CSV table of C-alpha atoms and ligand atoms in Angstrom, one decimal:
chain,number,residue,atom,x,y,z
A,213,MET,CA,-7.7,-25.8,-9.5
A,214,ASN,CA,-5.9,-27.4,-11.9
A,215,LYS,CA,-3.8,-30.2,-10.2
A,216,LYS,CA,-0.6,-29.2,-12.0
A,217,LEU,CA,-1.1,-25.4,-11.2
A,218,LEU,CA,-1.4,-26.3,-7.6
A,219,ILE,CA,1.8,-28.4,-7.4
A,220,LEU,CA,3.5,-25.5,-9.2
A,221,LEU,CA,2.0,-23.0,-6.5
A,222,ILE,CA,3.1,-25.4,-3.6
A,223,LEU,CA,6.6,-25.4,-5.3
A,224,VAL,CA,7.0,-21.8,-5.6
A,225,CYS,CA,5.9,-21.2,-1.8
A,226,PHE,CA,8.3,-23.5,-0.9
A,227,LEU,CA,11.2,-22.2,-2.9
A,228,PHE,CA,10.1,-18.5,-1.7
A,229,SER,CA,10.1,-19.9,2.0
A,230,VAL,CA,13.5,-21.4,1.7
A,231,SER,CA,15.1,-18.1,0.0
A,232,VAL,CA,13.3,-16.2,2.6
A,233,ALA,CA,14.7,-18.4,5.5
A,234,SER,CA,18.2,-18.5,4.0
A,235,ALA,CA,18.6,-14.9,3.8
A,236,LYS,CA,20.7,-13.4,6.3
A,237,LEU,CA,19.1,-11.0,9.0
A,238,VAL,CA,20.7,-8.1,11.1
A,239,LYS,CA,18.2,-6.9,13.6
A,240,ILE,CA,17.9,-3.3,14.5
A,241,GLY,CA,15.6,-1.8,17.2
A,242,GLY,CA,13.4,1.0,17.4
A,243,VAL,CA,12.0,3.2,20.1
A,244,ALA,CA,9.4,5.9,20.2
A,245,CYS,CA,6.1,6.8,21.6
A,246,LEU,CA,3.3,5.7,19.5
A,247,THR,CA,0.9,6.3,22.0
A,248,GLY,CA,0.3,9.0,24.6
A,249,GLY,CA,-0.1,13.0,24.1
A,250,ALA,CA,2.8,12.7,21.6
A,251,ALA,CA,1.8,10.0,19.7
A,252,THR,CA,2.2,11.6,16.1
A,253,TYR,CA,6.0,11.8,16.9
A,254,GLY,CA,6.5,7.9,17.1
A,255,ALA,CA,4.3,7.5,13.9
A,256,SER,CA,6.6,9.8,12.1
A,257,THR,CA,9.5,8.3,13.4
A,258,LYS,CA,8.7,4.7,12.9
A,259,ASN,CA,7.7,5.7,9.0
A,260,GLY,CA,10.8,7.3,8.3
A,261,CYS,CA,13.2,4.8,9.4
A,262,LEU,CA,10.8,2.1,7.7
A,263,LEU,CA,11.1,4.2,4.3
A,264,ALA,CA,14.9,4.0,4.8
A,265,PHE,CA,14.7,0.0,5.5
A,266,LYS,CA,12.4,-1.0,3.3
A,267,ALA,CA,14.4,0.6,0.3
A,268,VAL,CA,17.7,-1.1,1.4
A,269,ASN,CA,15.7,-4.7,1.5
A,270,ALA,CA,14.2,-3.9,-2.0
A,271,GLU,CA,17.7,-3.5,-3.1
A,272,GLY,CA,18.5,-7.2,-1.4
A,273,GLY,CA,19.5,-6.0,1.8
A,274,VAL,CA,22.6,-3.8,3.4
A,275,ASP,CA,26.3,-5.1,2.4
A,276,ILE,CA,28.0,-5.9,5.7
A,277,GLY,CA,31.7,-7.6,5.1
A,278,GLY,CA,30.6,-8.9,1.6
A,279,THR,CA,27.2,-10.7,2.5
A,280,LYS,CA,24.0,-8.9,2.2
A,281,TYR,CA,21.6,-8.6,5.3
A,282,LEU,CA,18.0,-8.0,5.1
A,283,ILE,CA,17.0,-5.4,7.8
A,284,ASN,CA,14.5,-6.7,10.3
A,285,TYR,CA,13.2,-3.6,12.2
A,286,ILE,CA,11.5,-4.5,15.6
A,287,PHE,CA,10.0,-1.5,16.9
A,288,GLU,CA,8.6,-1.0,20.5
A,289,ASP,CA,6.4,1.8,21.9
A,290,ASP,CA,7.9,3.8,25.0
A,291,GLN,CA,4.4,5.6,25.5
A,292,GLY,CA,6.4,8.8,26.2
A,293,SER,CA,7.7,7.5,29.4
A,294,ALA,CA,11.0,6.9,30.6
A,295,GLU,CA,10.2,3.9,32.3
A,296,VAL,CA,8.7,1.9,29.7
A,297,ALA,CA,11.4,3.1,27.5
A,298,ALA,CA,14.0,1.5,29.5
A,299,ASN,CA,12.1,-1.5,29.6
A,300,ALA,CA,12.0,-1.2,25.7
A,301,PHE,CA,15.7,-0.8,25.5
A,302,ARG,CA,16.3,-3.9,27.6
A,303,LYS,CA,14.2,-6.0,25.8
A,304,LEU,CA,15.6,-5.0,22.3
A,305,ILE,CA,19.1,-5.8,23.7
A,306,ASP,CA,18.4,-9.0,25.8
A,307,GLN,CA,15.9,-10.7,24.1
A,308,ASP,CA,16.0,-9.6,20.5
A,309,GLU,CA,19.5,-9.0,20.3
A,310,VAL,CA,19.8,-6.0,18.1
A,311,VAL,CA,23.0,-5.0,16.9
A,312,ALA,CA,22.0,-1.3,17.0
A,313,ILE,CA,19.0,1.0,18.2
A,314,ILE,CA,17.1,3.9,16.7
A,315,GLY,CA,15.6,5.8,19.4
A,316,SER,CA,13.9,7.3,21.3
A,317,VAL,CA,12.5,10.6,20.4
A,318,MET,CA,11.7,12.2,23.9
A,319,SER,CA,15.1,13.0,25.5
A,320,LYS,CA,13.9,11.9,29.0
A,321,CYS,CA,13.1,8.5,27.3
A,322,THR,CA,16.5,8.2,25.7
A,323,LEU,CA,18.0,9.3,29.0
A,324,ALA,CA,16.3,6.3,30.3
A,325,GLY,CA,17.5,3.8,27.9
A,326,ALA,CA,21.1,4.7,26.9
A,327,PRO,CA,22.9,3.9,29.9
A,328,ILE,CA,21.1,0.1,29.4
A,329,ALA,CA,22.5,0.1,25.8
A,330,GLN,CA,26.1,1.9,26.7
A,331,ASP,CA,26.4,-1.1,29.4
A,332,ALA,CA,25.8,-3.4,27.0
A,333,GLY,CA,27.7,-1.9,24.2
A,334,VAL,CA,24.9,-1.4,21.6
A,335,PRO,CA,25.0,1.8,19.7
A,336,VAL,CA,22.1,4.0,19.7
A,337,ILE,CA,21.2,6.8,17.3
A,338,SER,CA,18.5,8.9,18.7
A,339,PRO,CA,16.8,10.6,16.0
A,340,THR,CA,15.3,13.7,18.1
A,341,SER,CA,16.3,13.8,21.5
A,342,THR,CA,18.0,17.3,21.8
A,343,ASN,CA,18.7,17.4,25.3
A,344,ALA,CA,22.5,18.0,25.8
A,345,GLN,CA,23.2,15.3,28.6
A,346,VAL,CA,21.8,12.5,26.0
A,347,THR,CA,25.2,11.8,24.4
A,348,LEU,CA,27.1,12.5,27.2
A,349,THR,CA,25.9,9.1,28.8
A,350,GLY,CA,28.7,7.4,26.8
A,351,ASP,CA,30.6,6.7,23.8
A,352,TYR,CA,27.7,4.4,22.0
A,353,ILE,CA,25.3,7.0,22.2
A,354,PHE,CA,24.7,9.4,19.1
A,355,ARG,CA,22.2,11.6,17.8
A,356,ALA,CA,20.8,12.8,14.2
A,357,CYS,CA,19.8,16.4,15.8
A,358,PHE,CA,21.4,19.4,17.1
A,359,ILE,CA,21.3,20.2,20.9
A,360,ASP,CA,19.2,22.2,23.0
A,361,PRO,CA,21.9,24.9,24.0
A,362,PHE,CA,21.9,25.8,20.1
A,363,GLN,CA,18.1,25.5,19.8
A,364,GLY,CA,16.9,27.7,22.8
A,365,ALA,CA,19.5,30.3,21.5
A,366,VAL,CA,17.8,30.0,18.1
A,367,VAL,CA,14.5,31.0,19.8
A,368,ALA,CA,15.7,33.7,21.7
A,369,ASN,CA,17.7,35.1,18.9
A,370,PHE,CA,14.3,35.0,16.7
A,371,SER,CA,12.2,36.5,19.4
A,372,TYR,CA,14.7,39.5,20.1
A,373,ASN,CA,15.9,40.4,16.6
A,374,ASP,CA,13.3,39.2,14.5
A,375,LEU,CA,10.0,39.8,16.3
A,376,LYS,CA,11.6,42.6,18.0
A,377,ALA,CA,10.7,41.8,21.3
A,378,LYS,CA,12.4,43.1,24.4
A,379,THR,CA,10.4,41.4,27.1
A,380,ALA,CA,9.7,37.5,27.0
A,381,ALA,CA,7.7,35.0,29.4
A,382,VAL,CA,8.4,31.4,29.4
A,383,ILE,CA,5.9,28.5,30.3
A,384,PHE,CA,7.3,25.0,30.8
A,385,ASP,CA,7.3,21.5,32.2
A,386,ASN,CA,9.7,21.7,35.1
A,387,GLY,CA,9.8,17.7,35.4
A,388,ASN,CA,10.8,17.1,31.8
A,389,ASP,CA,14.6,17.5,31.0
A,390,TYR,CA,14.1,18.8,27.6
A,391,THR,CA,11.8,21.7,28.5
A,392,LYS,CA,13.3,22.7,31.4
A,393,GLY,CA,16.8,22.8,29.6
A,394,ILE,CA,15.8,24.9,26.5
A,395,ALA,CA,13.8,27.3,29.0
A,396,GLU,CA,17.1,27.9,30.7
A,397,VAL,CA,18.7,28.4,27.5
A,398,PHE,CA,16.3,31.0,26.2
A,399,ARG,CA,16.3,32.8,29.6
A,400,GLU,CA,20.0,33.2,29.5
A,401,SER,CA,20.5,34.1,25.8
A,402,PHE,CA,17.6,36.5,25.6
A,403,GLU,CA,19.1,38.3,28.4
A,404,LYS,CA,22.4,38.2,27.1
A,405,LEU,CA,20.8,40.0,23.9
A,406,GLY,CA,19.5,42.6,26.1
A,407,GLY,CA,15.9,41.4,26.5
A,408,LYS,CA,14.3,40.8,29.6
A,409,VAL,CA,12.5,37.5,31.1
A,410,VAL,CA,9.7,39.0,32.9
A,411,ALA,CA,7.9,35.5,33.7
A,412,TYR,CA,9.3,32.2,34.0
A,413,GLU,CA,6.3,29.7,34.9
A,414,SER,CA,6.3,26.1,35.4
A,415,PHE,CA,4.3,23.2,36.1
A,416,THR,CA,5.1,19.8,36.9
A,417,ASP,CA,3.9,16.8,34.5
A,418,GLU,CA,2.7,17.9,31.1
A,419,ASP,CA,0.7,14.8,30.6
A,420,LYS,CA,-1.3,15.4,33.8
A,421,THR,CA,-1.5,19.2,33.5
A,422,THR,CA,-4.7,20.4,31.5
A,423,ASP,CA,-5.4,23.7,33.4
A,424,PHE,CA,-2.6,26.4,32.9
A,425,SER,CA,-4.7,29.4,33.9
A,426,ALA,CA,-2.7,30.1,37.2
A,427,GLN,CA,0.7,30.5,35.1
A,428,LEU,CA,-0.9,32.2,32.3
A,429,THR,CA,-2.5,34.6,34.7
A,430,ASN,CA,0.9,35.6,36.0
A,431,ILE,CA,2.2,35.8,32.4
A,432,LYS,CA,-0.7,38.3,31.5
A,433,ALA,CA,0.2,40.3,34.8
A,434,ALA,CA,3.9,40.5,33.6
A,435,ASN,CA,3.1,41.9,30.3
A,436,PRO,CA,5.4,40.2,28.0
A,437,GLU,CA,6.1,41.0,23.9
A,438,VAL,CA,6.3,37.5,23.2
A,439,ILE,CA,5.3,34.3,25.1
A,440,PHE,CA,7.7,31.1,24.6
A,441,LEU,CA,5.4,27.8,24.8
A,442,ASP,CA,8.2,25.4,25.8
A,443,ALA,CA,6.3,22.0,25.3
A,444,TYR,CA,5.5,19.4,23.3
A,445,TYR,CA,2.6,19.9,20.9
A,446,SER,CA,-0.5,18.9,23.0
A,447,ALA,CA,0.2,20.9,26.0
A,448,ALA,CA,1.7,23.8,23.7
A,449,ALA,CA,-1.5,23.9,21.9
A,450,LEU,CA,-3.8,24.0,25.0
A,451,GLU,CA,-1.5,26.8,26.5
A,452,ALA,CA,-2.2,29.0,23.3
A,453,LYS,CA,-5.8,28.5,23.6
A,454,GLN,CA,-6.2,29.2,27.2
A,455,ALA,CA,-3.5,32.1,26.8
A,456,ARG,CA,-6.0,33.8,24.1
A,457,ALA,CA,-9.2,33.1,26.2
A,458,LEU,CA,-7.5,35.0,29.0
A,459,GLY,CA,-7.2,38.2,26.6
A,460,ILE,CA,-3.1,37.5,25.9
A,461,THR,CA,-2.7,38.5,22.3
A,462,VAL,CA,1.1,38.8,22.1
A,463,PRO,CA,3.0,36.3,19.7
A,464,PHE,CA,3.8,32.8,20.4
A,465,VAL,CA,7.1,31.1,19.8
A,466,GLY,CA,8.2,27.2,20.2
A,467,PRO,CA,10.8,24.7,20.2
A,468,ASP,CA,11.1,21.4,18.2
A,469,GLY,CA,8.1,20.3,20.2
A,470,TRP,CA,5.5,21.8,18.2
A,471,ASP,CA,6.2,19.7,15.3
A,472,SER,CA,3.3,18.0,14.6
A,473,ALA,CA,0.5,18.2,11.7
A,474,GLU,CA,-1.8,17.9,15.1
A,475,PHE,CA,-0.6,21.2,16.4
A,476,PRO,CA,-2.3,23.8,14.0
A,477,LYS,CA,-5.3,21.1,14.2
A,478,LEU,CA,-5.2,21.4,18.2
A,479,GLY,CA,-4.5,24.9,18.3
A,480,GLY,CA,-6.4,26.4,15.6
A,481,GLU,CA,-7.0,30.1,15.8
A,482,ALA,CA,-5.0,30.5,18.8
A,483,VAL,CA,-1.5,28.9,17.4
A,484,GLU,CA,-1.7,31.1,14.2
A,485,GLY,CA,1.1,33.6,13.3
A,486,GLY,CA,3.4,31.4,16.1
A,487,HIS,CA,7.0,30.5,15.3
A,488,PHE,CA,9.0,27.6,16.2
A,489,CYS,CA,12.5,26.1,15.6
A,490,THR,CA,12.8,22.9,14.0
A,491,HIS,CA,15.0,20.8,12.4
A,492,TYR,CA,14.2,20.6,8.8
A,493,SER,CA,11.7,22.2,6.4
A,494,ALA,CA,9.8,19.9,3.6
A,495,GLU,CA,10.4,23.4,1.4
A,496,ASP,CA,14.1,22.3,1.6
A,497,PRO,CA,15.2,22.6,-2.2
A,498,ARG,CA,18.4,20.1,-1.8
A,499,PRO,CA,17.6,17.1,-4.3
A,500,ILE,CA,18.0,14.6,-1.0
A,501,ALA,CA,15.2,16.6,0.7
A,502,GLN,CA,12.9,16.9,-2.4
A,503,ASN,CA,13.2,13.1,-3.1
A,504,PHE,CA,12.8,12.3,0.4
A,505,VAL,CA,9.6,14.2,0.8
A,506,LYS,CA,8.0,12.8,-2.2
A,507,LYS,CA,8.7,9.2,-1.5
A,508,TYR,CA,7.3,9.8,2.0
A,509,THR,CA,4.1,11.4,0.8
A,510,GLU,CA,3.5,9.1,-1.7
A,511,THR,CA,3.9,6.1,0.8
A,512,TYR,CA,2.2,7.4,3.8
A,513,GLY,CA,-0.2,10.4,2.1
A,514,GLN,CA,1.1,13.3,4.3
A,515,THR,CA,4.1,15.7,4.2
A,516,PRO,CA,6.9,14.3,6.7
A,517,ASP,CA,7.5,16.6,9.9
A,518,ALA,CA,11.1,16.7,11.1
A,519,LEU,CA,10.6,13.5,13.1
A,520,ALA,CA,10.2,11.6,10.2
A,521,ALA,CA,13.2,13.5,8.6
A,522,LEU,CA,15.3,12.6,11.5
A,523,ALA,CA,14.3,9.0,11.7
A,524,TYR,CA,15.2,8.5,7.8
A,525,ASP,CA,18.4,10.3,8.5
A,526,ALA,CA,19.2,8.4,11.6
A,527,ALA,CA,18.4,5.1,9.6
A,528,LEU,CA,20.9,6.4,6.7
A,529,ILE,CA,23.6,7.2,9.1
A,530,LEU,CA,23.1,3.4,10.7
A,531,ILE,CA,23.0,1.8,7.2
A,532,ASP,CA,26.1,3.6,6.0
A,533,SER,CA,27.9,2.7,9.1
A,534,LEU,CA,27.0,-1.0,8.9
A,535,GLN,CA,28.3,-0.9,5.3
A,536,ARG,CA,31.6,0.9,6.6
A,537,ALA,CA,31.9,-1.3,9.6
A,538,GLY,CA,31.8,-4.5,7.7
A,539,SER,CA,30.7,-6.1,10.9
A,540,THR,CA,27.9,-6.4,13.1
A,541,ASP,CA,30.2,-5.9,16.2
A,542,GLY,CA,29.2,-3.1,18.5
A,543,ALA,CA,32.6,-1.6,19.3
A,544,ALA,CA,33.1,-1.5,15.3
A,545,ILE,CA,29.7,0.1,14.3
A,546,ARG,CA,30.0,2.6,17.3
A,547,ASP,CA,33.6,3.3,15.4
A,548,ALA,CA,31.7,3.8,11.9
A,549,ILE,CA,29.4,5.8,13.4
A,550,PHE,CA,31.5,8.1,14.9
A,551,ALA,CA,33.5,8.5,11.6
A,552,THR,CA,30.3,9.3,9.6
A,553,ASN,CA,30.4,12.1,7.0
A,554,LEU,CA,27.1,11.7,4.9
A,555,GLU,CA,24.5,14.2,3.1
A,556,CYS,CA,21.2,13.6,5.1
A,557,VAL,CA,17.7,15.0,4.8
A,558,SER,CA,18.4,17.6,7.5
A,559,GLY,CA,21.9,18.3,6.3
A,560,GLN,CA,25.5,17.1,6.3
A,561,ILE,CA,26.1,14.7,9.2
A,562,ILE,CA,29.7,15.0,10.8
A,563,PHE,CA,29.5,14.1,14.7
A,564,ASP,CA,31.8,16.3,17.0
A,565,GLU,CA,33.6,14.9,20.1
A,566,ASN,CA,30.4,14.7,21.9
A,567,ARG,CA,28.6,12.5,19.0
A,568,ASN,CA,26.4,15.6,18.2
A,569,PRO,CA,26.0,16.8,14.8
A,570,ILE,CA,26.3,20.1,14.0
A,571,LYS,CA,23.6,21.4,11.8
A,572,LYS,CA,21.4,24.2,11.1
A,573,ALA,CA,18.0,24.8,12.4
A,574,ALA,CA,14.9,25.8,10.6
A,575,VAL,CA,12.5,28.3,11.5
A,576,LEU,CA,8.9,27.9,10.4
A,577,LYS,CA,5.6,29.8,10.7
A,578,VAL,CA,1.9,28.5,11.5
A,579,GLU,CA,-0.4,30.0,8.8
A,580,ASN,CA,-3.5,29.0,7.8
A,581,GLY,CA,-3.1,25.7,9.7
A,582,LYS,CA,-0.1,24.7,7.9
A,583,PHE,CA,3.8,25.4,8.5
A,584,VAL,CA,5.7,27.5,6.2
A,585,PHE,CA,9.3,27.9,6.0
A,586,VAL,CA,11.0,31.3,7.4
A,587,LYS,CA,14.4,30.9,7.4
A,588,PHE,CA,17.4,28.4,8.1
A,589,VAL,CA,19.7,29.2,11.1
A,590,GLN,CA,23.4,28.1,11.0
A,591,PRO,CA,25.0,27.3,14.1
B,43,LIG,N1,13.4,17.3,21.0
B,43,LIG,C1,12.6,16.7,21.7
B,43,LIG,C2,13.2,16.0,23.1
B,43,LIG,O1,14.5,16.3,23.0
B,43,LIG,C3,11.8,15.7,20.9
B,43,LIG,C4,11.5,16.3,19.7
B,43,LIG,C5,11.9,16.6,18.7
B,43,LIG,C6,10.0,16.6,19.5
B,43,LIG,C7,11.8,17.1,17.4
B,43,LIG,C8,9.5,17.2,18.2
B,43,LIG,C9,10.1,17.2,17.1
B,43,LIG,O2,12.3,15.5,23.7
C-alpha cells in the first residue's frame, strides 16, 4: 500500500476512535428469553428494541438535558426462567449500571426481576408481561401491553359471542402466573356471559410437560364447544396436535402466548382456524404501524409479531421519557414515563394509576399457516 494512503488511513481510524470514545453513552438494559421453548419471543423483543435504538443513534443519539447520548443497549437472555431473569436484572443494575430496563417478556420473569429494580430505583418497562401483578410491584415498574383481566375477557367474549360456544374447556399451566391468571379470568367472564366451563384442566411446568393426553381425555369426555389452549406457543401447538389425534374437532382459542411464526409451523393442520387475542396486527393501517412493519421487514426479513411491536413501543416510550426527563436520574425517568402520552405502533400510550396502558386488543386467526386480522376490541 502507498505510504501516504496508509498514514491517512491510520489518521482516519484515530479520529474515528476519538470521536466514538468522546461520545456520551447512556446504558439501557434488555431482558428476554432468547433460548428455550419460547425463544422467538426474545428474538423479536431484541430486534424491536434495536430497531428503535439504532434509528436514534443514527441521528446522533438521544437528547438528554441538551447533551446527545448514544444508546448502549445491553441485552441478557433469561431463558424463560424466573431465577435467571432475577440474576439478569441484578447484573444489569449492579454491574452495568443501566439507567432503565426493557424486559422481561414472560410475566413470571418480570415478576422475579421487578422487585430488584424497584429497590434500586431503576425504571422498568416490560413490553409484554400481561399478568396484573407485574406493575403492582412498585412505582418504577411499567408495561407497554394491556393486562390479563382484559385479555381473558376478550377471549371469553369472542368464544361466546363470535364462535357462539355455550360450553368451553380450559387447559393451562398451573405453575405459571400468566396462564393461571388468564384461565381464571376466562372462566369467570365466560360464565358471566351465560356460558359454562365444563372442564378446567391443568398441569405443572409446560417446559417439562410433553404429554397432555390425561387432561385432553378429560376435556373430550366433557364435550365442550370450544377449547382455550392457554399456553405459550410450543405447548399450545403440542396440545392442539394431541387433541386432534384424540379425535377432538371443536375450535381452539388462545391468548397472546400463541403469537409466534413458529406456532403454525409447529401446530400445522391442528391449529388452522384457531383464534387468539394479541396486541397488534401487521395489517393495522395506521401510518406508524405500517412504517414499522416496512422498516422491520426490510431489516430482519420477517413480518414483526406483537412482541417485536411492543418492544419497539417500549423503546419509543423510554426514548421519549429520557428526553422529557432531561436527566438520567431514576426518579426523573420514572416520573417522565408516568407522564407519557405517545402514539405507538400498538396504540396511544397513556398510563393509568397502576402504570398500565389502556389499549385495544387484536383478534387474529390462523389461516394457511399465517395470522390474519379479524378485529380490534376496545377496552
Ligand atoms: N403475555 C405473556 C406473559 O405475560 C407474554 C407474551 C406476550 C407472549 C405477547 C407472547 C406475546 O407471560
